Amino acid sequence: AADVAGALDDSPTGPLARARLRQAGYLLGIADGAHRIAVRRTGVRQQFGARLRDLPAVAFPLARALVTLRATRAAVYRGAWLADSGHDEAGTAPVAALAMAAETARDVVRVCMQSCGVRAMTPELGLHRYFRLATAESGRYGEPAALWRLVGAERL
């Protein structure tokens, strides 16, 4: 897999696995920060006589993003716990956590940008910084699809 940084080494608790987990945590933090800004902004902004966050077209995507963030956090914590405790079944958990975090960062930041509208691209909210970080950092150790292929190949 030339499109992924490093090979899937035999040590699921080695330096590459730990670097992947750190990157997954970083991506999770980027997505969580963007989500917090979007929830705060849509709670203040008024449209059609109601808070923007109270409109289903805005509230439901933000709620789905929150569920995705929680699931990703669980995957990252699980991968870190398995790596720290030296479990043999750690296997592909760090790679799966990174793939999930990369997808989550891209998707959640995109939803947050859409929820905040044009203000997301101004210094007023700063969401554009999260977007740039999510775009640049989500592929640092390989694209999510390539990481998922590694996980699938290892589990077969």
PDB file of C-alpha atoms in Angstrom:
ATOM      1  CA  ALA A   1       0.000   0.000   0.000  1.00  0.00           C
ATOM      2  CA  ALA A   2       2.195   2.805  -1.298  1.00  0.00           C
ATOM      3  CA  ASP A   3      -0.539   5.373  -0.623  1.00  0.00           C
ATOM      4  CA  VAL A   4      -0.286   4.941   3.174  1.00  0.00           C
ATOM      5  CA  ALA A   5       2.554   6.187   5.377  1.00  0.00           C
ATOM      6  CA  GLY A   6       4.377   3.144   6.716  1.00  0.00           C
ATOM      7  CA  ALA A   7       3.500  -0.499   6.496  1.00  0.00           C
ATOM      8  CA  LEU A   8       1.071  -2.241   8.797  1.00  0.00           C
ATOM      9  CA  ASP A   9       3.857  -3.475  11.050  1.00  0.00           C
ATOM     10  CA  ASP A  10       3.682  -6.498  13.299  1.00  0.00           C
ATOM     11  CA  SER A  11       3.596  -4.358  16.434  1.00  0.00           C
ATOM     12  CA  PRO A  12       0.161  -2.817  17.056  1.00  0.00           C
ATOM     13  CA  THR A  13       1.682  -0.908  19.974  1.00  0.00           C
ATOM     14  CA  GLY A  14       4.764   0.367  18.125  1.00  0.00           C
ATOM     15  CA  PRO A  15       5.719   3.928  17.222  1.00  0.00           C
ATOM     16  CA  LEU A  16       3.698   4.016  13.992  1.00  0.00           C
ATOM     17  CA  ALA A  17       0.552   2.825  15.779  1.00  0.00           C
ATOM     18  CA  ARG A  18       1.025   5.459  18.472  1.00  0.00           C
ATOM     19  CA  ALA A  19       1.629   8.175  15.871  1.00  0.00           C
ATOM     20  CA  ARG A  20      -1.590   7.171  14.139  1.00  0.00           C
ATOM     21  CA  LEU A  21      -3.463   7.371  17.443  1.00  0.00           C
ATOM     22  CA  ARG A  22      -2.022  10.824  18.168  1.00  0.00           C
ATOM     23  CA  GLN A  23      -3.093  11.984  14.721  1.00  0.00           C
ATOM     24  CA  ALA A  24      -6.561  10.506  15.279  1.00  0.00           C
ATOM     25  CA  GLY A  25      -6.839  12.432  18.541  1.00  0.00           C
ATOM     26  CA  TYR A  26      -5.713  15.624  16.820  1.00  0.00           C
ATOM     27  CA  LEU A  27      -8.298  15.197  14.061  1.00  0.00           C
ATOM     28  CA  LEU A  28     -10.970  14.479  16.651  1.00  0.00           C
ATOM     29  CA  GLY A  29     -10.065  17.724  18.425  1.00  0.00           C
ATOM     30  CA  ILE A  30     -10.303  19.674  15.178  1.00  0.00           C
ATOM     31  CA  ALA A  31     -13.770  18.287  14.475  1.00  0.00           C
ATOM     32  CA  ASP A  32     -14.938  18.845  18.046  1.00  0.00           C
ATOM     33  CA  GLY A  33     -13.731  22.448  18.045  1.00  0.00           C
ATOM     34  CA  ALA A  34     -15.523  23.204  14.790  1.00  0.00           C
ATOM     35  CA  HIS A  35     -18.702  21.593  16.102  1.00  0.00           C
ATOM     36  CA  ARG A  36     -18.642  23.685  19.290  1.00  0.00           C
ATOM     37  CA  ILE A  37     -18.281  26.887  17.273  1.00  0.00           C
ATOM     38  CA  ALA A  38     -21.159  25.906  14.971  1.00  0.00           C
ATOM     39  CA  VAL A  39     -23.474  24.991  17.853  1.00  0.00           C
ATOM     40  CA  ARG A  40     -22.695  28.291  19.592  1.00  0.00           C
ATOM     41  CA  ARG A  41     -23.182  30.333  16.403  1.00  0.00           C
ATOM     42  CA  THR A  42     -26.434  28.648  15.366  1.00  0.00           C
ATOM     43  CA  GLY A  43     -27.775  29.153  18.892  1.00  0.00           C
ATOM     44  CA  VAL A  44     -27.326  32.922  18.590  1.00  0.00           C
ATOM     45  CA  ARG A  45     -28.251  33.528  14.937  1.00  0.00           C
ATOM     46  CA  GLN A  46     -31.937  34.251  14.269  1.00  0.00           C
ATOM     47  CA  GLN A  47     -33.689  33.236  11.061  1.00  0.00           C
ATOM     48  CA  PHE A  48     -37.426  33.068  10.304  1.00  0.00           C
ATOM     49  CA  GLY A  49     -38.218  34.212  13.840  1.00  0.00           C
ATOM     50  CA  ALA A  50     -36.331  31.388  15.572  1.00  0.00           C
ATOM     51  CA  ARG A  51     -32.812  30.446  16.482  1.00  0.00           C
ATOM     52  CA  LEU A  52     -31.070  28.839  13.541  1.00  0.00           C
ATOM     53  CA  ARG A  53     -30.270  25.810  15.704  1.00  0.00           C
ATOM     54  CA  ASP A  54     -34.009  25.230  16.291  1.00  0.00           C
ATOM     55  CA  LEU A  55     -34.674  24.694  12.588  1.00  0.00           C
ATOM     56  CA  PRO A  56     -34.618  20.986  11.651  1.00  0.00           C
ATOM     57  CA  ALA A  57     -32.542  21.574   8.513  1.00  0.00           C
ATOM     58  CA  VAL A  58     -29.730  22.887  10.728  1.00  0.00           C
ATOM     59  CA  ALA A  59     -30.327  20.955  13.951  1.00  0.00           C
ATOM     60  CA  PHE A  60     -30.402  17.440  12.487  1.00  0.00           C
ATOM     61  CA  PRO A  61     -27.050  17.590  10.663  1.00  0.00           C
ATOM     62  CA  LEU A  62     -25.429  19.058  13.790  1.00  0.00           C
ATOM     63  CA  ALA A  63     -26.970  16.281  15.898  1.00  0.00           C
ATOM     64  CA  ARG A  64     -25.694  13.633  13.460  1.00  0.00           C
ATOM     65  CA  ALA A  65     -22.275  15.248  13.662  1.00  0.00           C
ATOM     66  CA  LEU A  66     -22.363  14.996  17.463  1.00  0.00           C
ATOM     67  CA  VAL A  67     -23.188  11.282  17.277  1.00  0.00           C
ATOM     68  CA  THR A  68     -20.330  10.779  14.823  1.00  0.00           C
ATOM     69  CA  LEU A  69     -17.962  12.666  17.137  1.00  0.00           C
ATOM     70  CA  ARG A  70     -18.924  10.459  20.083  1.00  0.00           C
ATOM     71  CA  ALA A  71     -18.466   7.262  18.080  1.00  0.00           C
ATOM     72  CA  THR A  72     -15.088   8.442  16.826  1.00  0.00           C
ATOM     73  CA  ARG A  73     -14.015   9.410  20.340  1.00  0.00           C
ATOM     74  CA  ALA A  74     -14.886   5.884  21.509  1.00  0.00           C
ATOM     75  CA  ALA A  75     -12.826   4.357  18.677  1.00  0.00           C
ATOM     76  CA  VAL A  76      -9.818   6.565  19.470  1.00  0.00           C
ATOM     77  CA  TYR A  77     -10.056   5.819  23.206  1.00  0.00           C
ATOM     78  CA  ARG A  78     -10.355   2.095  22.483  1.00  0.00           C
ATOM     79  CA  GLY A  79      -7.327   2.149  20.207  1.00  0.00           C
ATOM     80  CA  ALA A  80      -5.298   4.083  22.781  1.00  0.00           C
ATOM     81  CA  TRP A  81      -6.357   1.765  25.594  1.00  0.00           C
ATOM     82  CA  LEU A  82      -5.446  -1.344  23.603  1.00  0.00           C
ATOM     83  CA  ALA A  83      -2.074   0.117  22.625  1.00  0.00           C
ATOM     84  CA  ASP A  84      -1.268   1.330  26.145  1.00  0.00           C
ATOM     85  CA  SER A  85      -2.222  -1.924  27.823  1.00  0.00           C
ATOM     86  CA  GLY A  86      -0.242  -3.967  25.290  1.00  0.00           C
ATOM     87  CA  HIS A  87      -3.148  -6.171  24.249  1.00  0.00           C
ATOM     88  CA  ASP A  88      -2.449  -8.560  21.410  1.00  0.00           C
ATOM     89  CA  GLU A  89      -5.912  -7.885  19.995  1.00  0.00           C
ATOM     90  CA  ALA A  90      -4.987  -4.223  19.386  1.00  0.00           C
ATOM     91  CA  GLY A  91      -4.331  -5.280  15.776  1.00  0.00           C
ATOM     92  CA  THR A  92      -5.822  -2.733  13.445  1.00  0.00           C
ATOM     93  CA  ALA A  93      -7.487  -0.548  16.107  1.00  0.00           C
ATOM     94  CA  PRO A  94      -5.030   2.366  15.643  1.00  0.00           C
ATOM     95  CA  VAL A  95      -5.457   2.323  11.857  1.00  0.00           C
ATOM     96  CA  ALA A  96      -9.249   2.077  12.150  1.00  0.00           C
ATOM     97  CA  ALA A  97      -9.296   4.936  14.670  1.00  0.00           C
ATOM     98  CA  LEU A  98      -7.247   7.115  12.322  1.00  0.00           C
ATOM     99  CA  ALA A  99      -9.421   6.299   9.309  1.00  0.00           C
ATOM    100  CA  MET A 100     -12.574   7.040  11.280  1.00  0.00           C
ATOM    101  CA  ALA A 101     -11.148  10.269  12.715  1.00  0.00           C
ATOM    102  CA  ALA A 102     -10.042  11.472   9.275  1.00  0.00           C
ATOM    103  CA  GLU A 103     -13.501  10.891   7.817  1.00  0.00           C
ATOM    104  CA  THR A 104     -15.149  12.466  10.848  1.00  0.00           C
ATOM    105  CA  ALA A 105     -12.973  15.576  10.688  1.00  0.00           C
ATOM    106  CA  ARG A 106     -13.749  16.141   7.024  1.00  0.00           C
ATOM    107  CA  ASP A 107     -17.488  15.499   7.375  1.00  0.00           C
ATOM    108  CA  VAL A 108     -18.101  17.360  10.628  1.00  0.00           C
ATOM    109  CA  VAL A 109     -16.153  20.455   9.602  1.00  0.00           C
ATOM    110  CA  ARG A 110     -18.035  20.550   6.292  1.00  0.00           C
ATOM    111  CA  VAL A 111     -21.400  20.381   8.111  1.00  0.00           C
ATOM    112  CA  CYS A 112     -20.282  23.114  10.499  1.00  0.00           C
ATOM    113  CA  MET A 113     -19.213  25.351   7.627  1.00  0.00           C
ATOM    114  CA  GLN A 114     -22.599  24.864   5.966  1.00  0.00           C
ATOM    115  CA  SER A 115     -24.480  25.516   9.212  1.00  0.00           C
ATOM    116  CA  CYS A 116     -22.733  28.832   9.786  1.00  0.00           C
ATOM    117  CA  GLY A 117     -22.979  30.026   6.202  1.00  0.00           C
ATOM    118  CA  VAL A 118     -20.686  32.677   4.822  1.00  0.00           C
ATOM    119  CA  ARG A 119     -19.585  33.770   8.322  1.00  0.00           C
ATOM    120  CA  ALA A 120     -17.678  30.496   8.584  1.00  0.00           C
ATOM    121  CA  MET A 121     -15.181  31.851   6.062  1.00  0.00           C
ATOM    122  CA  THR A 122     -14.549  35.103   7.924  1.00  0.00           C
ATOM    123  CA  PRO A 123     -12.255  35.819  10.872  1.00  0.00           C
ATOM    124  CA  GLU A 124     -15.396  36.402  12.970  1.00  0.00           C
ATOM    125  CA  LEU A 125     -15.842  32.654  13.571  1.00  0.00           C
ATOM    126  CA  GLY A 126     -12.552  31.194  12.473  1.00  0.00           C
ATOM    127  CA  LEU A 127     -14.108  28.002  11.125  1.00  0.00           C
ATOM    128  CA  HIS A 128     -12.080  28.382   7.957  1.00  0.00           C
ATOM    129  CA  ARG A 129      -8.981  27.496  10.006  1.00  0.00           C
ATOM    130  CA  TYR A 130     -10.575  24.244  11.123  1.00  0.00           C
ATOM    131  CA  PHE A 131     -11.496  23.496   7.520  1.00  0.00           C
ATOM    132  CA  ARG A 132      -7.927  24.033   6.328  1.00  0.00           C
ATOM    133  CA  LEU A 133      -6.528  21.904   9.149  1.00  0.00           C
ATOM    134  CA  ALA A 134      -9.027  19.093   8.572  1.00  0.00           C
ATOM    135  CA  THR A 135      -8.265  19.083   4.856  1.00  0.00           C
ATOM    136  CA  ALA A 136      -4.493  19.065   5.314  1.00  0.00           C
ATOM    137  CA  GLU A 137      -4.210  16.746   8.308  1.00  0.00           C
ATOM    138  CA  SER A 138      -6.800  14.108   7.409  1.00  0.00           C
ATOM    139  CA  GLY A 139      -4.564  12.658   4.716  1.00  0.00           C
ATOM    140  CA  ARG A 140      -1.204  12.944   6.463  1.00  0.00           C
ATOM    141  CA  TYR A 141      -0.864   9.204   7.175  1.00  0.00           C
ATOM    142  CA  GLY A 142      -2.856   8.149   4.120  1.00  0.00           C
ATOM    143  CA  GLU A 143      -6.296   8.741   2.734  1.00  0.00           C
ATOM    144  CA  PRO A 144      -9.122   7.217   4.802  1.00  0.00           C
ATOM    145  CA  ALA A 145     -10.110   4.820   2.007  1.00  0.00           C
ATOM    146  CA  ALA A 146      -6.567   3.436   1.847  1.00  0.00           C
ATOM    147  CA  LEU A 147      -6.492   3.060   5.631  1.00  0.00           C
ATOM    148  CA  TRP A 148      -9.809   1.191   5.573  1.00  0.00           C
ATOM    149  CA  ARG A 149      -8.395  -1.117   2.889  1.00  0.00           C
ATOM    150  CA  LEU A 150      -5.476  -1.891   5.213  1.00  0.00           C
ATOM    151  CA  VAL A 151      -7.871  -2.682   8.044  1.00  0.00           C
ATOM    152  CA  GLY A 152      -9.990  -4.898   5.819  1.00  0.00           C
ATOM    153  CA  ALA A 153      -7.013  -6.763   4.379  1.00  0.00           C
ATOM    154  CA  GLU A 154      -5.631  -7.420   7.847  1.00  0.00           C
ATOM    155  CA  ARG A 155      -8.955  -8.729   9.135  1.00  0.00           C
ATOM    156  CA  LEU A 156      -9.460 -11.171   6.248  1.00  0.00           C
TER     157      LEU A 156
END
